[in-house]
PDB file of C-alpha atoms in Angstrom:
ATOM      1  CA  UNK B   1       0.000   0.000   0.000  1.00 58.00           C
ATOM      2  CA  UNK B   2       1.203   3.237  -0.571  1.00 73.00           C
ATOM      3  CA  UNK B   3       1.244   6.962   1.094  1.00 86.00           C
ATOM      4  CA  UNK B   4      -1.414   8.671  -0.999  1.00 94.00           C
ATOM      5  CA  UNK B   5      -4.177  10.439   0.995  1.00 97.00           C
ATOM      6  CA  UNK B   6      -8.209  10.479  -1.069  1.00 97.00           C
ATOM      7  CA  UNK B   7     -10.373  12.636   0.525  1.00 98.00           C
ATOM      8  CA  UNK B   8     -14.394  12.739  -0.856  1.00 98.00           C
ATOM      9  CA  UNK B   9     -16.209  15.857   0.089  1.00 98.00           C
ATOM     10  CA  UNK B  10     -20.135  15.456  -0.033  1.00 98.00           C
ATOM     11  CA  UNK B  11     -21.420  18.879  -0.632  1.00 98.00           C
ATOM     12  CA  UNK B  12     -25.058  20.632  -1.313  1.00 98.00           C
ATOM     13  CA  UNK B  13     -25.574  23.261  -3.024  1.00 98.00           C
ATOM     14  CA  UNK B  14     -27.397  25.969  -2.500  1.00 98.00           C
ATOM     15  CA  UNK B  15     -30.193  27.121  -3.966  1.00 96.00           C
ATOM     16  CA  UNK B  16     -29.537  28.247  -7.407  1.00 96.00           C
ATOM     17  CA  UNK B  17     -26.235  28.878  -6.852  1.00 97.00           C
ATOM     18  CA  UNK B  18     -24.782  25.985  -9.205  1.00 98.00           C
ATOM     19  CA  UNK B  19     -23.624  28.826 -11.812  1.00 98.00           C
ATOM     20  CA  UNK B  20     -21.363  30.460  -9.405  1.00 98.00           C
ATOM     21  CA  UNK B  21     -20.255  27.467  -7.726  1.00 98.00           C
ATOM     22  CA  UNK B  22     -18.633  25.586 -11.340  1.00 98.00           C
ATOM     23  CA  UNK B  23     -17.154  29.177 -12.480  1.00 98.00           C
ATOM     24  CA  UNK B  24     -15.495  29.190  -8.636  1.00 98.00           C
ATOM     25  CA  UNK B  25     -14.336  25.408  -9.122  1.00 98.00           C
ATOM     26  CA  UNK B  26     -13.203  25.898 -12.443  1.00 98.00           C
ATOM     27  CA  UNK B  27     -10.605  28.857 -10.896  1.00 98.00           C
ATOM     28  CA  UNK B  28      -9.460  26.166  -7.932  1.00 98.00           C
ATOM     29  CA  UNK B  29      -8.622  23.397 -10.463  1.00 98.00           C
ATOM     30  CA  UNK B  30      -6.652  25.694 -12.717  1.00 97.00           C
ATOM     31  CA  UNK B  31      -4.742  26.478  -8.994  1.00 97.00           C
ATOM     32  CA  UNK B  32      -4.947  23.292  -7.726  1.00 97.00           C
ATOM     33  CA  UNK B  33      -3.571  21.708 -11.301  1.00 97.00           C
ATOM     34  CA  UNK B  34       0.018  22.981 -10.642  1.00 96.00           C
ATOM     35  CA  UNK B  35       0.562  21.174  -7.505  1.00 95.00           C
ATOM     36  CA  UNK B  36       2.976  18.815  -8.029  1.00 93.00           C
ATOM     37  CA  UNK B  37       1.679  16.296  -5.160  1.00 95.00           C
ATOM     38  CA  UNK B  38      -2.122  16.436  -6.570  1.00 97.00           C
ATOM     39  CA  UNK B  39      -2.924  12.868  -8.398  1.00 96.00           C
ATOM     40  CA  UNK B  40      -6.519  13.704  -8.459  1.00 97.00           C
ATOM     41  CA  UNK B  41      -8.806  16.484  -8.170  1.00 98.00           C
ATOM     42  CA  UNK B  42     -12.539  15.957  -9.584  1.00 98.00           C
ATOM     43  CA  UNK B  43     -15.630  17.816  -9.145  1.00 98.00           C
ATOM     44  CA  UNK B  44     -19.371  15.773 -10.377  1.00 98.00           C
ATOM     45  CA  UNK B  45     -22.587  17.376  -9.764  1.00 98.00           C
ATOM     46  CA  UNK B  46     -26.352  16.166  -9.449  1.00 98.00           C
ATOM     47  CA  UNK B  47     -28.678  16.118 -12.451  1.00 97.00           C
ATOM     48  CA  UNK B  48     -30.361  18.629 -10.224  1.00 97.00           C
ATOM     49  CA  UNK B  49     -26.918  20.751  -9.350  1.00 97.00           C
ATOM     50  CA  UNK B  50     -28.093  20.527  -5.820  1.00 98.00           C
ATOM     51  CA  UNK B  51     -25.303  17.973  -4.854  1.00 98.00           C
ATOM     52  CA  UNK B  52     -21.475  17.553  -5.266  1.00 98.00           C
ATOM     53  CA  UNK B  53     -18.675  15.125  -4.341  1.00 98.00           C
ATOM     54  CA  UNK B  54     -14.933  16.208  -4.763  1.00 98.00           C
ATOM     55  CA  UNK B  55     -12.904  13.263  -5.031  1.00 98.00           C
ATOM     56  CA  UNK B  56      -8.898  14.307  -4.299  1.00 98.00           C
ATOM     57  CA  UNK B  57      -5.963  11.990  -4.312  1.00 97.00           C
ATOM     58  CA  UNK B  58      -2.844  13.919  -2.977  1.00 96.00           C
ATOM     59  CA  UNK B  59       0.661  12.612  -2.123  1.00 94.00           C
ATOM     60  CA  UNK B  60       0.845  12.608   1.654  1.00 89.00           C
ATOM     61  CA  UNK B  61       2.869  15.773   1.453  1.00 88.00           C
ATOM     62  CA  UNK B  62       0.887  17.650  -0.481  1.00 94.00           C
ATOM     63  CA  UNK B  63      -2.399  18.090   1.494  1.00 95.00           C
ATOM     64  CA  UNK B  64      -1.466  20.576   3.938  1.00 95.00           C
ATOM     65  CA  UNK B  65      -0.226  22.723   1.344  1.00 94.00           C
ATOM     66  CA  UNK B  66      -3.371  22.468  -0.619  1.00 96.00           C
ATOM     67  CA  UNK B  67      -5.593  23.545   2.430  1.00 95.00           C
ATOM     68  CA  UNK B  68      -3.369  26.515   3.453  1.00 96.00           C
ATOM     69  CA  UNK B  69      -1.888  27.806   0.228  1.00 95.00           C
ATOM     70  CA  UNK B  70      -4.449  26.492  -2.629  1.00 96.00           C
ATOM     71  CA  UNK B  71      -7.326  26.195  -1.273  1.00 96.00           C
ATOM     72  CA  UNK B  72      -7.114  28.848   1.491  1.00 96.00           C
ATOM     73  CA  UNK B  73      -8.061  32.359  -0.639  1.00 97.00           C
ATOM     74  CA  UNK B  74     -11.281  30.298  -2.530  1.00 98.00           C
ATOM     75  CA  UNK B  75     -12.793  29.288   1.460  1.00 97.00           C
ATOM     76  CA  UNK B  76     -14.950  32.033   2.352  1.00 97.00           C
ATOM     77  CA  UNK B  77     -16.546  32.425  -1.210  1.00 98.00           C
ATOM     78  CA  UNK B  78     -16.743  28.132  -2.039  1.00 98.00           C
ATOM     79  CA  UNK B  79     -18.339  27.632   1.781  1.00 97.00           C
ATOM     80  CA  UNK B  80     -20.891  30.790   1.186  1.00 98.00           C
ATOM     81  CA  UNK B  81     -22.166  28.831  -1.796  1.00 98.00           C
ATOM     82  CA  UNK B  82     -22.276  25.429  -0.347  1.00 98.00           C
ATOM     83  CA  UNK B  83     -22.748  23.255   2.983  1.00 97.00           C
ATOM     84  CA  UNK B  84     -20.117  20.423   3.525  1.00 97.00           C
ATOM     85  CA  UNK B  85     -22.090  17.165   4.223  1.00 98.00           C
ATOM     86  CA  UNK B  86     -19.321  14.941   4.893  1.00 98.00           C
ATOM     87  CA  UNK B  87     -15.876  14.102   4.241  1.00 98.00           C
ATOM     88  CA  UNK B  88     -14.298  10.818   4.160  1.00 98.00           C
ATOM     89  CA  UNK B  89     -10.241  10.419   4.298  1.00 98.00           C
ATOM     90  CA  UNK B  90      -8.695   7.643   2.814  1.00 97.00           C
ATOM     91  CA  UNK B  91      -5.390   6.545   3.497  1.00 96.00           C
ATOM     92  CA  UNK B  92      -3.007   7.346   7.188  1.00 95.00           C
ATOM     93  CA  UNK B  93      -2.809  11.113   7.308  1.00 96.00           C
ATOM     94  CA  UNK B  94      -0.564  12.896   9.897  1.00 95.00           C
ATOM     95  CA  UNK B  95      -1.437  14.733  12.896  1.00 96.00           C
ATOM     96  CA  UNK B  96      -0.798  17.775  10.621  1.00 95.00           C
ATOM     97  CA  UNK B  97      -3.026  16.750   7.673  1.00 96.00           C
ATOM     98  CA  UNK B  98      -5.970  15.775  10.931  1.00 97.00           C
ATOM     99  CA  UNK B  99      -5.612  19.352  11.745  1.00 96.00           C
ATOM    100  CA  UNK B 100      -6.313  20.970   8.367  1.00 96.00           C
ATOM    101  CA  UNK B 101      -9.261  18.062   8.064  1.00 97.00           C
ATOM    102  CA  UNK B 102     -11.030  17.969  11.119  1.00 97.00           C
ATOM    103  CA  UNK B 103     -12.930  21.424  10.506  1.00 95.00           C
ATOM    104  CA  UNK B 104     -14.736  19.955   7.644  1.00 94.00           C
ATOM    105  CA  UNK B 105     -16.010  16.889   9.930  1.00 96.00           C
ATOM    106  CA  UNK B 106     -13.194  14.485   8.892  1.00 98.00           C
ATOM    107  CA  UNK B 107     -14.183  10.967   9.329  1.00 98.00           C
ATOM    108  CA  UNK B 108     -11.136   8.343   8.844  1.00 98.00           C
ATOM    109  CA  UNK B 109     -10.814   5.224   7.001  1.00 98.00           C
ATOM    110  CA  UNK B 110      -7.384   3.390   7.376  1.00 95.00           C
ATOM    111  CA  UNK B 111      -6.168   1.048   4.782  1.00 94.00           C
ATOM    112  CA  UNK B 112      -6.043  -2.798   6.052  1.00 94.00           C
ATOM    113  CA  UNK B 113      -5.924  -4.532   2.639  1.00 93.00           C
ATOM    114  CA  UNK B 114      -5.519  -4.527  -0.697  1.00 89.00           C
ATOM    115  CA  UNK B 115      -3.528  -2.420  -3.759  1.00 86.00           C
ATOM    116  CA  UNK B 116      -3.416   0.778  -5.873  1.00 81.00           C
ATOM    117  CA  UNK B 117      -1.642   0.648  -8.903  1.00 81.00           C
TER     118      UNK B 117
END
């Protein structure tokens, strides 16, 4: 098994605010893209744009940077136009990576078998 870190954010939307929500998302992957220790970074949305998932593979080492240097000046505007649901983490995250995680409602999943290619 490997060091890799998925995290899957279950958003809603709000109300009518699907518009503003992709042109914000598309400006965060354009960021996000030039991290070096993102794998994965992908956005789906309902038929009815009222729900999201984010599904992001990082290197270990790359998550903290993505919350506090990435991620960081998009906050306030991405959390006025939706409501985290849940997030699931994937993998063995540090104490530090915890930290930056826990304020969405981190729930953790460790690894006990099988293989990524």
């Amino acid at each position: 098994m490997n060091d890799d870190i998925t995290c899957v954010f279950a958003l809603t939307l709000r109300e009518g605010k699907f518009p503003a929500f992709r042109d914000l998302v598309a400006k965060i992957v354009t960021t996000t893209k030039q991290e070096p220790g993102t794998l994965s970074y992908v956005y789906s949305v309902s038929a009815d744009e009222k729900n999201a998932h984010i599904v992001e593979r990082y290197n270990a080492d790359a998550v903290v940077s993505h919350v506090d240097e990435t991620f960081a000046p998009f906050a306030e505007e991405f959390l006025s136009l939706v409501t985290i649901d849940s997030l699931t983490v994937y993998g063995r995250p540090s104490q530090s990576i915890k930290s930056r995680l826990d304020p969405f409602g981190a729930v953790y999943l460790t690894p006990f078998d099988g293989f990524t290619r």
